[in-house]
Coordinates of N, CA, C and O in Angstrom, one line a residue:
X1 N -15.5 13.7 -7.3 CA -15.0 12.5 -6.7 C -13.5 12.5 -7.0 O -13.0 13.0 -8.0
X2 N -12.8 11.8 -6.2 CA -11.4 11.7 -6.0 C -10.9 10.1 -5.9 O -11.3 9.3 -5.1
X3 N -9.9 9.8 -6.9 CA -9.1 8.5 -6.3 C -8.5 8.7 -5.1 O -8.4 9.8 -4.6
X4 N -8.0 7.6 -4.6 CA -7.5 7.0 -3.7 C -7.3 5.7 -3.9 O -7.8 5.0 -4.7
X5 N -6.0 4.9 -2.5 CA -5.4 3.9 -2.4 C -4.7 3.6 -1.5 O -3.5 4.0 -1.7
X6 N -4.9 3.1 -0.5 CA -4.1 2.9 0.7 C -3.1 1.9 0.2 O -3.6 1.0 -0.5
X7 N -1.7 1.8 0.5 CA -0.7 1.2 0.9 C 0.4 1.1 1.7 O 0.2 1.8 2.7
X8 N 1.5 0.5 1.8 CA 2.9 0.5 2.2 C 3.6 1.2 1.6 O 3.7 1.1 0.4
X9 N 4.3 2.2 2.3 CA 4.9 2.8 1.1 C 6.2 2.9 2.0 O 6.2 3.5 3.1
X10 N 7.5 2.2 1.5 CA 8.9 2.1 2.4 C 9.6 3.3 2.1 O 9.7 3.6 0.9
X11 N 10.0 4.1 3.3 CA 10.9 5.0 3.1 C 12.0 4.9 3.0 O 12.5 3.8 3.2
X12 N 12.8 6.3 2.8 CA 14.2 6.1 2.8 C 14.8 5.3 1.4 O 14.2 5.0 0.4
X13 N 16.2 4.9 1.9 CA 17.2 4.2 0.9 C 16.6 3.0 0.2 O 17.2 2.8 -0.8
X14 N 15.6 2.1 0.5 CA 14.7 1.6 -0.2 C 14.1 1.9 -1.3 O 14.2 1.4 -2.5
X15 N 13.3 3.0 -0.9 CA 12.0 3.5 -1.9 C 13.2 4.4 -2.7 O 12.9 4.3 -3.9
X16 N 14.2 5.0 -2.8 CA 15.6 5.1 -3.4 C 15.6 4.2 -4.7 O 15.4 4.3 -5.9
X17 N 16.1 3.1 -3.7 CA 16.6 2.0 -4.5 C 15.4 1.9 -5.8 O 15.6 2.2 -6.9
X18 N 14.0 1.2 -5.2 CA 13.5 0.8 -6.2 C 12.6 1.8 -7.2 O 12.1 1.3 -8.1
X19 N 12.5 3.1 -6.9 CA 12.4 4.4 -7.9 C 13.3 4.4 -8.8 O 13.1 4.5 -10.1
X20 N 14.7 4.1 -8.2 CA 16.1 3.8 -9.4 C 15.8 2.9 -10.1 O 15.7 3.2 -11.3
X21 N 15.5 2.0 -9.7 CA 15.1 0.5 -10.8 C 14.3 1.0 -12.0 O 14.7 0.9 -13.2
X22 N 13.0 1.6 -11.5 CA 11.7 1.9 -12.3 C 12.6 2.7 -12.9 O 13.0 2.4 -14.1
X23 N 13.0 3.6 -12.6 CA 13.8 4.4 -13.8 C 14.6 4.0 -14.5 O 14.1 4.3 -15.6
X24 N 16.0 3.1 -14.8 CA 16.4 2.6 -15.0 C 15.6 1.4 -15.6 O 16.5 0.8 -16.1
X25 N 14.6 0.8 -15.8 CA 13.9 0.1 -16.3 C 13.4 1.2 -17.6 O 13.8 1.0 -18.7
X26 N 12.7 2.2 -17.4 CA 12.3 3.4 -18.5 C 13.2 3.6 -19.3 O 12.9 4.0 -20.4
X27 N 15.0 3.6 -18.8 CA 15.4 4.3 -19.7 C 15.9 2.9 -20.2 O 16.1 3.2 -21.4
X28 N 16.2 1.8 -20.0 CA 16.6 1.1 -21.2 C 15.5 -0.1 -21.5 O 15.8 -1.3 -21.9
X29 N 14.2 0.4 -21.3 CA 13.6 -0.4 -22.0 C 12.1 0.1 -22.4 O 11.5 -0.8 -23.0
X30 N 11.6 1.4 -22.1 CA 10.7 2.3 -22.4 C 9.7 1.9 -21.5 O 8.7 2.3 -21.9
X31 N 9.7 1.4 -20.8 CA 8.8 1.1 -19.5 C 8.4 1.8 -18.3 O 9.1 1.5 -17.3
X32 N 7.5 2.6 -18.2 CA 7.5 3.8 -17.5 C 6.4 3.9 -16.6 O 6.5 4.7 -15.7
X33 N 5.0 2.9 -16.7 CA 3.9 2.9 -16.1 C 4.3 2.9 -14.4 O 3.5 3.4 -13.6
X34 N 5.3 2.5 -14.0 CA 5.2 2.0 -12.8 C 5.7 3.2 -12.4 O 5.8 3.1 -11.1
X35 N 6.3 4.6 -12.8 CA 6.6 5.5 -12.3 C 5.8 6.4 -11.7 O 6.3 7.2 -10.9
X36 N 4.1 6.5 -12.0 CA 3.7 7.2 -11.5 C 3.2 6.9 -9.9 O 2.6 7.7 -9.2
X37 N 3.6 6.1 -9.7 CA 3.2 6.0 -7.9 C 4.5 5.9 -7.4 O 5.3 5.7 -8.3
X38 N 5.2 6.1 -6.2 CA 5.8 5.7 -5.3 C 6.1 3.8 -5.6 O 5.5 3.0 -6.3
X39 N 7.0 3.6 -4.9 CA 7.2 2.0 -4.5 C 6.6 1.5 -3.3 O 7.0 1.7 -2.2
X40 N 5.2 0.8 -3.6 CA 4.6 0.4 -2.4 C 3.6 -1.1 -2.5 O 3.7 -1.8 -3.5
X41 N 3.0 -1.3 -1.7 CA 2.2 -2.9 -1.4 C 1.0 -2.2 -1.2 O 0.8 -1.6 -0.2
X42 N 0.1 -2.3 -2.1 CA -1.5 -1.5 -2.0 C -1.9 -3.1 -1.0 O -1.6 -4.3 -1.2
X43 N -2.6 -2.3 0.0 CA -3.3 -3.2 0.7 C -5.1 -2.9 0.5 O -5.9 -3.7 0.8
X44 N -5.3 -1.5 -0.2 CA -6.9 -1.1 -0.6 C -6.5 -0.7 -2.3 O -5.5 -0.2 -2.7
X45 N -7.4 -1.1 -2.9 CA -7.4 -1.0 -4.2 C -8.1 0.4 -4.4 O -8.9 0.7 -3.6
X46 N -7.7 1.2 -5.4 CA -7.8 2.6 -5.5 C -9.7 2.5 -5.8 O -10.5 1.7 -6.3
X47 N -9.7 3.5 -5.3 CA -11.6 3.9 -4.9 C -11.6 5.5 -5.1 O -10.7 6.3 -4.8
X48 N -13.1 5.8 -5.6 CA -13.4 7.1 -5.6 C -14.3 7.5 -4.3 O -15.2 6.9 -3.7
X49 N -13.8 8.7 -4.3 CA -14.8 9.4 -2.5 C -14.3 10.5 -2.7 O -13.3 11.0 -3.2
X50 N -15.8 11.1 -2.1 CA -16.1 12.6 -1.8 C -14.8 13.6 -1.4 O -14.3 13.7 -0.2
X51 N -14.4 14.1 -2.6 CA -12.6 15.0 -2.0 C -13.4 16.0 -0.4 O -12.9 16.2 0.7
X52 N -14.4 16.3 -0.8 CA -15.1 17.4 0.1 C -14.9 16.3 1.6 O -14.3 16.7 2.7
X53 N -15.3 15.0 1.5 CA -15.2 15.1 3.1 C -13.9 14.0 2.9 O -13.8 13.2 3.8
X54 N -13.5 14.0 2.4 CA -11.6 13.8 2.9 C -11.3 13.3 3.5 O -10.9 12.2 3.5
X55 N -11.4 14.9 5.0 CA -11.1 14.6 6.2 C -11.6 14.1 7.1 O -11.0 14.1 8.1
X56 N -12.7 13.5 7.1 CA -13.8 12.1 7.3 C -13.4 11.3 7.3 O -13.2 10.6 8.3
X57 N -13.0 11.0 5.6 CA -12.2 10.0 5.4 C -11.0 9.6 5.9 O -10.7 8.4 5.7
X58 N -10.4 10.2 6.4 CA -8.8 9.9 7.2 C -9.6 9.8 8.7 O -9.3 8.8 9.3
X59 N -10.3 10.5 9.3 CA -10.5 10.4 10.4 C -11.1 8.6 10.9 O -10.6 8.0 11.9
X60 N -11.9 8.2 10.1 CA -12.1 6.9 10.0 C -11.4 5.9 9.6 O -11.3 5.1 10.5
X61 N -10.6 5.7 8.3 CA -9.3 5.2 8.2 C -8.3 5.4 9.6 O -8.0 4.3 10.1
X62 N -7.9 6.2 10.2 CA -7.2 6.4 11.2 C -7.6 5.8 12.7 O -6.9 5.3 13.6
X63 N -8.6 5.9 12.7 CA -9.5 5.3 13.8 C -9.6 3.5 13.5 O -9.9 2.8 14.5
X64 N -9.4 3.1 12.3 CA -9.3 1.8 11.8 C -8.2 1.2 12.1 O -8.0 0.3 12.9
X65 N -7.0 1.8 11.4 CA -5.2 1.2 11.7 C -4.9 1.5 13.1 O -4.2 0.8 13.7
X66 N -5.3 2.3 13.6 CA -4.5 2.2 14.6 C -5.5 1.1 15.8 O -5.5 1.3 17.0
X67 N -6.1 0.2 15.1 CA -6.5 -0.5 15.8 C -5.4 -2.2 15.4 O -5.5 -3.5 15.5
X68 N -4.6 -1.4 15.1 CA -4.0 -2.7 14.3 C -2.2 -2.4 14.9 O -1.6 -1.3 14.9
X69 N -1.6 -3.7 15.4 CA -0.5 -3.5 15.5 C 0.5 -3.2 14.2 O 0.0 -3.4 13.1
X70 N 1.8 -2.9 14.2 CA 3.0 -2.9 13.5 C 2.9 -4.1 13.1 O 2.4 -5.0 13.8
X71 N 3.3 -4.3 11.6 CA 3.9 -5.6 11.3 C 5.1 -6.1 10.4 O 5.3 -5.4 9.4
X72 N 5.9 -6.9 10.6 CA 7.1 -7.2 9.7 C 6.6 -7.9 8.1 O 5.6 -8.4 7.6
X73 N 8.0 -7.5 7.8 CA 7.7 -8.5 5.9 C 9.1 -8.5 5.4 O 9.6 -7.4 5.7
X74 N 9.7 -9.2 4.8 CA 10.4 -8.9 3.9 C 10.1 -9.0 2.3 O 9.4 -9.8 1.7
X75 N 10.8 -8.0 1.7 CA 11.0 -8.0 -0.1 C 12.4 -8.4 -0.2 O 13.4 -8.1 0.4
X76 N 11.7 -9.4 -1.2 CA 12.7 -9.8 -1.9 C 12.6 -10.7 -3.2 O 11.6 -11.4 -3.1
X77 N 13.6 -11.1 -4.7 CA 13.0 -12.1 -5.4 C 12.2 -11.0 -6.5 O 11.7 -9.9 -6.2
X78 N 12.4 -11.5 -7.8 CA 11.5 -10.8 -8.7 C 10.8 -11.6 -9.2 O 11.3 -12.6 -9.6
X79 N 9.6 -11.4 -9.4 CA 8.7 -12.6 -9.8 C 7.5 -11.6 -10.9 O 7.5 -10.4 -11.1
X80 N 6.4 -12.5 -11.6 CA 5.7 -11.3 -12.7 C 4.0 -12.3 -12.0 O 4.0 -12.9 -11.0
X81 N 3.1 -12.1 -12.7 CA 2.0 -12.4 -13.0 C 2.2 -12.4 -14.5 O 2.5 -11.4 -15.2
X82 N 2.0 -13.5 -14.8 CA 2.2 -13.8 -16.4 C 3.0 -13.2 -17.1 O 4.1 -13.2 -16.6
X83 N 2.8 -12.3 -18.5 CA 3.6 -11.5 -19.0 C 3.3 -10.1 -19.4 O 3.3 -9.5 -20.4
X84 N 2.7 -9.7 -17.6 CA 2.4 -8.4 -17.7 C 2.4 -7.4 -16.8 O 2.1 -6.2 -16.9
X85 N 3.2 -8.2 -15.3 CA 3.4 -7.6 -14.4 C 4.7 -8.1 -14.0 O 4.7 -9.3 -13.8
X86 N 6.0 -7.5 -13.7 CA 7.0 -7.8 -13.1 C 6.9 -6.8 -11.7 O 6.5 -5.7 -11.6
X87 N 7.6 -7.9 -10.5 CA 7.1 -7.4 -9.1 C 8.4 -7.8 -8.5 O 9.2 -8.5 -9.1
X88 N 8.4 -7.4 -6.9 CA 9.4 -8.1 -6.3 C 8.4 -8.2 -5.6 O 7.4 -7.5 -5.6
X89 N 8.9 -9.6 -4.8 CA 8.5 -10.5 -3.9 C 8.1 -10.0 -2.7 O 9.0 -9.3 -2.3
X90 N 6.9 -10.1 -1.7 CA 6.9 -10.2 -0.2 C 6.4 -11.5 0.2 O 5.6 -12.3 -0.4
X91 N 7.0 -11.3 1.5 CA 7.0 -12.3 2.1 C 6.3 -11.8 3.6 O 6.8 -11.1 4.5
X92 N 5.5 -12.1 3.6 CA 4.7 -11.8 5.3 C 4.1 -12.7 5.9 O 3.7 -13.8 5.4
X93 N 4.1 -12.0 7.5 CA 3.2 -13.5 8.0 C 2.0 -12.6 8.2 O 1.8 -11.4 7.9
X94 N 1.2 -13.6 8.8 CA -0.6 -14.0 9.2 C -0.9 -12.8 8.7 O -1.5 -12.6 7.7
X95 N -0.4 -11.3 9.8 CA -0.9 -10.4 10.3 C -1.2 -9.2 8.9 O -2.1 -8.5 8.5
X96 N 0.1 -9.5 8.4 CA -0.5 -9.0 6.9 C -2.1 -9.2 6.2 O -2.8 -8.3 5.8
X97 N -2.2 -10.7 6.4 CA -3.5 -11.2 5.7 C -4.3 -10.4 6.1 O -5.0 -9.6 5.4
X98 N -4.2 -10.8 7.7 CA -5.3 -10.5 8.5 C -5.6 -9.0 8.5 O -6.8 -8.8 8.7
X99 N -5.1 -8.0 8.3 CA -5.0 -6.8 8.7 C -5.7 -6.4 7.5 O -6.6 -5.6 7.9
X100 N -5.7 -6.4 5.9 CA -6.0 -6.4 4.7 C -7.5 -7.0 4.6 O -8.5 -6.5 4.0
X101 N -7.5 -8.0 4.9 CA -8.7 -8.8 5.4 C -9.9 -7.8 5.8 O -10.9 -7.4 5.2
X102 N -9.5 -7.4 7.1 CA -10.2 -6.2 8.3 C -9.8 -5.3 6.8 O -10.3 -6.1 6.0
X103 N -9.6 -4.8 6.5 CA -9.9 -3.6 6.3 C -10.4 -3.4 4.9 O -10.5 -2.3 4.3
X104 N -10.7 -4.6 4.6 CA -11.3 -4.9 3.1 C -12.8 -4.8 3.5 O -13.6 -4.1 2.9
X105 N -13.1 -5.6 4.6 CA -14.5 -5.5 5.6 C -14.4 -4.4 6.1 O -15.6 -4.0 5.9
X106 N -13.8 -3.2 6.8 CA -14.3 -2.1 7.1 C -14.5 -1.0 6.1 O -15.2 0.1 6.3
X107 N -13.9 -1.3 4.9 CA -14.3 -0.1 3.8 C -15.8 -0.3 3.0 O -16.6 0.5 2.4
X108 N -15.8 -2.0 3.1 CA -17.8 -1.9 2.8 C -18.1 -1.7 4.0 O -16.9 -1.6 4.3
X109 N -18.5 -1.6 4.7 CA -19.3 -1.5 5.5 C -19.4 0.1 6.2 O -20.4 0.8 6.4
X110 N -17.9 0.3 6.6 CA -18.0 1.9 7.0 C -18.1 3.1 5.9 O -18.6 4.2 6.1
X111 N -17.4 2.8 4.6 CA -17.2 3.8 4.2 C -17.9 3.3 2.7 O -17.4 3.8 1.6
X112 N -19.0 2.1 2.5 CA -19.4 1.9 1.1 C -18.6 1.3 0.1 O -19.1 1.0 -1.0
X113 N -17.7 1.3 0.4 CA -16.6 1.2 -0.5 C -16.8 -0.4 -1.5 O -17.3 -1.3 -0.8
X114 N -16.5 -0.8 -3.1 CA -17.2 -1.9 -3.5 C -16.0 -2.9 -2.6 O -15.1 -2.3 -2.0
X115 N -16.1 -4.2 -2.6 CA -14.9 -5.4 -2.9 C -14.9 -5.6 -4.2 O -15.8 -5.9 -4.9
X116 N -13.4 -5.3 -4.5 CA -12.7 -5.5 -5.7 C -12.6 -6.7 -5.8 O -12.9 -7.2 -4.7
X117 N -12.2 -7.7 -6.7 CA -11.5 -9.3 -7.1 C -10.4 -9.0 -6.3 O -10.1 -9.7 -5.3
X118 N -9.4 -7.6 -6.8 CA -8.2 -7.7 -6.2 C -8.2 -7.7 -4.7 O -7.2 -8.1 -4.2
X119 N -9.2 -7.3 -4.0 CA -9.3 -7.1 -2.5 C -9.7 -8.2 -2.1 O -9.9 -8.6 -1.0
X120 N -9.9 -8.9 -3.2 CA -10.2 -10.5 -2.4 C -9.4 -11.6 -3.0 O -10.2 -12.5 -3.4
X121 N -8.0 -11.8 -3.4 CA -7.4 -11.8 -3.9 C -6.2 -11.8 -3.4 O -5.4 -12.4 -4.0
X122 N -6.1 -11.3 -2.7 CA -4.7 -10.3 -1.9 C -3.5 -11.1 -2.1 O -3.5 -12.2 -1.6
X123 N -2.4 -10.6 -2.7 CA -1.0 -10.9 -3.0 C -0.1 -9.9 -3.0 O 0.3 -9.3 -3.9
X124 N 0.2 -9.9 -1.9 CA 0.9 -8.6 -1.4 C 2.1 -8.9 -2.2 O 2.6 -10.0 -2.3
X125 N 2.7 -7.5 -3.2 CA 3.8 -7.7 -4.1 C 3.7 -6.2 -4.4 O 2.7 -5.5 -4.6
X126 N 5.2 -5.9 -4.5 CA 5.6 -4.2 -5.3 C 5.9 -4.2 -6.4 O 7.1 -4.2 -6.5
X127 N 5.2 -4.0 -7.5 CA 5.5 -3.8 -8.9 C 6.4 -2.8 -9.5 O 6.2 -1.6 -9.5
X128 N 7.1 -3.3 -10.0 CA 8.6 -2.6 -10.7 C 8.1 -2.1 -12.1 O 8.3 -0.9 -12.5
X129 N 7.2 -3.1 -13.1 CA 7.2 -2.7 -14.3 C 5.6 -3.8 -14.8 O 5.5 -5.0 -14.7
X130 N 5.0 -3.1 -15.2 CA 3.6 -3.4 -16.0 C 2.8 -2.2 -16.7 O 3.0 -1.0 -16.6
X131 N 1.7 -2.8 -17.4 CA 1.2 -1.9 -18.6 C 1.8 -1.7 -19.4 O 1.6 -2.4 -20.4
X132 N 2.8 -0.9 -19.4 CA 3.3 -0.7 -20.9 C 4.5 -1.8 -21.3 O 5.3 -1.5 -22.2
X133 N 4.7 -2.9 -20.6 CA 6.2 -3.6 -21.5 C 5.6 -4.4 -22.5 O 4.6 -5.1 -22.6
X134 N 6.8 -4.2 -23.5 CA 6.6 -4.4 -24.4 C 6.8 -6.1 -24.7 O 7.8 -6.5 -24.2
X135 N 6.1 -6.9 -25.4 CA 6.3 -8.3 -25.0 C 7.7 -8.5 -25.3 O 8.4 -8.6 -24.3
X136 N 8.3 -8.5 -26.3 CA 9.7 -8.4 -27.0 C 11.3 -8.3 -25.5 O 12.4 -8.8 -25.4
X137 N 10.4 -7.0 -24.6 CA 11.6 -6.8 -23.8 C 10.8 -7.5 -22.3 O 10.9 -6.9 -21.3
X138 N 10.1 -8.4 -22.4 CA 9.7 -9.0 -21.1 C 10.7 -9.7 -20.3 O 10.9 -9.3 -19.1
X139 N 11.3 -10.7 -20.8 CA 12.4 -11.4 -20.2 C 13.6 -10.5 -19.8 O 14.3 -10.4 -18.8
X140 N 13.7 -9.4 -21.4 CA 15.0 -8.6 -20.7 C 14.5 -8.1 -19.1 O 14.9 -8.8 -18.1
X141 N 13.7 -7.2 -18.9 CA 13.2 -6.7 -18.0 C 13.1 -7.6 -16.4 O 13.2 -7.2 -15.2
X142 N 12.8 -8.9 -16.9 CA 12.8 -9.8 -16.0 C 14.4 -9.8 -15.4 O 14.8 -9.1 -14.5
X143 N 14.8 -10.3 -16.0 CA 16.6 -10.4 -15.8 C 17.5 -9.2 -15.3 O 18.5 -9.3 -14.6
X144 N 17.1 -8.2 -15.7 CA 17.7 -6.8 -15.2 C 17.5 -6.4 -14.1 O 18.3 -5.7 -13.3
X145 N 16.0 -7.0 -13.9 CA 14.9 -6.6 -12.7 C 16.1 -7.3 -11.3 O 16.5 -6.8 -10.3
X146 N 16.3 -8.8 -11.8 CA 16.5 -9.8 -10.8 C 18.0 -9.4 -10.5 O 18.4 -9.3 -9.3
X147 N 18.8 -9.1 -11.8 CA 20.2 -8.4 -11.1 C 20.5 -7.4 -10.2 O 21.6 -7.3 -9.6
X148 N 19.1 -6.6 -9.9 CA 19.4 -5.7 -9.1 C 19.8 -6.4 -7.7 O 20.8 -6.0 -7.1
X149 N 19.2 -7.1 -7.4 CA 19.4 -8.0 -6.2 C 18.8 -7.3 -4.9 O 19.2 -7.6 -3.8
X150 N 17.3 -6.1 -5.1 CA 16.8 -5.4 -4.2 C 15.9 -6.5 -2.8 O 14.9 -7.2 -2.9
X151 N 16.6 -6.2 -2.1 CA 16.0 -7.0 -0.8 C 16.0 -5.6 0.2 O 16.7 -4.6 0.2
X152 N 14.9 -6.0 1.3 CA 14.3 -5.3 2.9 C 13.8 -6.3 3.6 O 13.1 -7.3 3.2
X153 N 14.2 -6.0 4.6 CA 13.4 -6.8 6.2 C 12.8 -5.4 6.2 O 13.6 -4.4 6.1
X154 N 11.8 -5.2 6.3 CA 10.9 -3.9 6.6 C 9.8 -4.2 7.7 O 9.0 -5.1 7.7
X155 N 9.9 -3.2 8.6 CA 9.1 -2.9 9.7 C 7.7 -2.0 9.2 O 7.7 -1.0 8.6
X156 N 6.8 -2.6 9.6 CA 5.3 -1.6 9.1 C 5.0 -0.8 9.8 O 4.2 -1.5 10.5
X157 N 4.9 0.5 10.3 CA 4.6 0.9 11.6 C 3.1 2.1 10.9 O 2.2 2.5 11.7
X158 N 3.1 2.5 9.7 CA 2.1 3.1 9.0 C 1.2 2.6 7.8 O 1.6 1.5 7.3
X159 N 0.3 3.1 7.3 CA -0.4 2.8 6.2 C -0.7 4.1 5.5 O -1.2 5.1 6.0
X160 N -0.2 3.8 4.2 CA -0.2 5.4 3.5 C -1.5 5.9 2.8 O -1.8 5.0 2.0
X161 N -2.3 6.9 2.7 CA -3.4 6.9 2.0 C -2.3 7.7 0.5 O -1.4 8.6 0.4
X162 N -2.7 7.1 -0.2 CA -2.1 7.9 -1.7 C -3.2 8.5 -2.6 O -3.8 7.5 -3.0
X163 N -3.6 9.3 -3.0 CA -4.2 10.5 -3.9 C -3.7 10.5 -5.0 O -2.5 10.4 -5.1
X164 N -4.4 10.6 -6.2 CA -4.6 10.6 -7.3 C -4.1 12.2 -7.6 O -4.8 13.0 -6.9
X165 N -3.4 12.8 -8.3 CA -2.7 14.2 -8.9 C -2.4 13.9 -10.2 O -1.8 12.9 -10.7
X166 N -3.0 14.8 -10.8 CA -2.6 14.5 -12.4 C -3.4 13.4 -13.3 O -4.6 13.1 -13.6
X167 N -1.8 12.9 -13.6 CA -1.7 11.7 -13.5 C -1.1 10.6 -13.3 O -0.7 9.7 -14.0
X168 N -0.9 11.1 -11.5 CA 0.2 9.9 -10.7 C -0.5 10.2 -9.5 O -1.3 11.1 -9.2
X169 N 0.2 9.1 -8.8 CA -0.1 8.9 -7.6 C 0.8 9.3 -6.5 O 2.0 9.1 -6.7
X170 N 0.4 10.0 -5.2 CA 1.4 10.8 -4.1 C 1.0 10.5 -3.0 O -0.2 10.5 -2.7
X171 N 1.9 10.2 -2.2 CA 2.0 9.9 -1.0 C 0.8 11.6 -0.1 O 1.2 12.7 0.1
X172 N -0.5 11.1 0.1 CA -0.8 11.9 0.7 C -1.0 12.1 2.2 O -0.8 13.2 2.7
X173 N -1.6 10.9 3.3 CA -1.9 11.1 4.4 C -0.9 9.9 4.9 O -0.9 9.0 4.1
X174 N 0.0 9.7 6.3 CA 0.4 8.7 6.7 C -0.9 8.2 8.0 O -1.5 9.1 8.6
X175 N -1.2 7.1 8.2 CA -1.8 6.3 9.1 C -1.1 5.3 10.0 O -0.6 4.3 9.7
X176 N -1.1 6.0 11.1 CA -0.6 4.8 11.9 C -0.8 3.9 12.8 O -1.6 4.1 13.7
X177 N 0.0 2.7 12.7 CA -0.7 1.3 13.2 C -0.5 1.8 14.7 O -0.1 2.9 14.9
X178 N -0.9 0.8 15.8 CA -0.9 1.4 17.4 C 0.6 0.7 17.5 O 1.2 -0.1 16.7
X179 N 0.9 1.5 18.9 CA 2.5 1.5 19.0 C 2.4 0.3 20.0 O 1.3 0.2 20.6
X180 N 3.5 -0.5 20.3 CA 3.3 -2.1 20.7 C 3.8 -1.7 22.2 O 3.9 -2.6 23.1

């Protein structure tokens, strides 16, 4: 069996910027958890499946998004879940919900897959720094976080399947939404 985790994953000078942050967070304040994935908005919470049929698996995933249009959001704002996750902010409309929604319902049903709390739950946000901060540098981290001043109007036009390696996570299959 193999993890997995579908998300948003922003390219370019973005995903740049906030890889910089996460690093820049590690080195002055030893906080490093958030390094092992990319900068992204998990819209499926990581799940184990058969690595053997995979290509199944994408075939059905793919046959799912692209039943789904493009959609907008902006990041922006740093905000935490208590004092254990620091995140920047999204902002989306309906189609976000909706689209996460569907596909929370098509992974039980097509692919077995359980509902997570988090899949029902849904707060779309990109985590900068959690797990390992240390309570002591929480605020710092907060504050450093917010100086950055990282903002996107971001266009969604894919959904990324990410794969478990190691022990990090990698951009492995892109999915794309139908073209408008």
């Amino acid at each position: 069996m193999q993890k997995y985790f579908l998300a948003i994953v922003p390219e370019g000078k973005f995903q740049e910027q906030v890889t910089q942050l996460k690093w820049d967070i590690r080195e002055k304040f030893q906080s490093k958890y958030a390094l092992k994935s990319p900068a992204h908005i998990t819209v499926k919470m990581p799940f184990s499946y058969n690595e053997a049929k995979e290509e199944k698996l994408f075939e059905k995933l793919q046959g799912f998004i692209a039943g789904h249009r493009p959609m907008t959001m902006n990041i922006a704002g740093v905000k935490t879940f208590g004092s254990r996750v620091i995140y920047l902010g999204v902002e989306a409309g309906q189609d976000l919900f909706d689209f996460q929604s569907d596909l929370k319902t098509f992974c039980k049903r097509e692919l077995n897959l359980v509902d997570e709390l988090s899949d029902r739950n849904f707060h779309p946000h990109m985590t900068i720094a959690f797990k390992d901060i240390k309570k002591t540098q929480f605020q710092n981290i907060l504050e450093f976080a917010t100086e950055a001043r990282l903002t996107k109007d971001m266009s969604v036009n894919e959904i990324v399947l990410l794969k478990k390696v190691a022990a990090s996570w990698v951009s492995h299959k892109k999915l794309s939404l139908k073209d408008v």
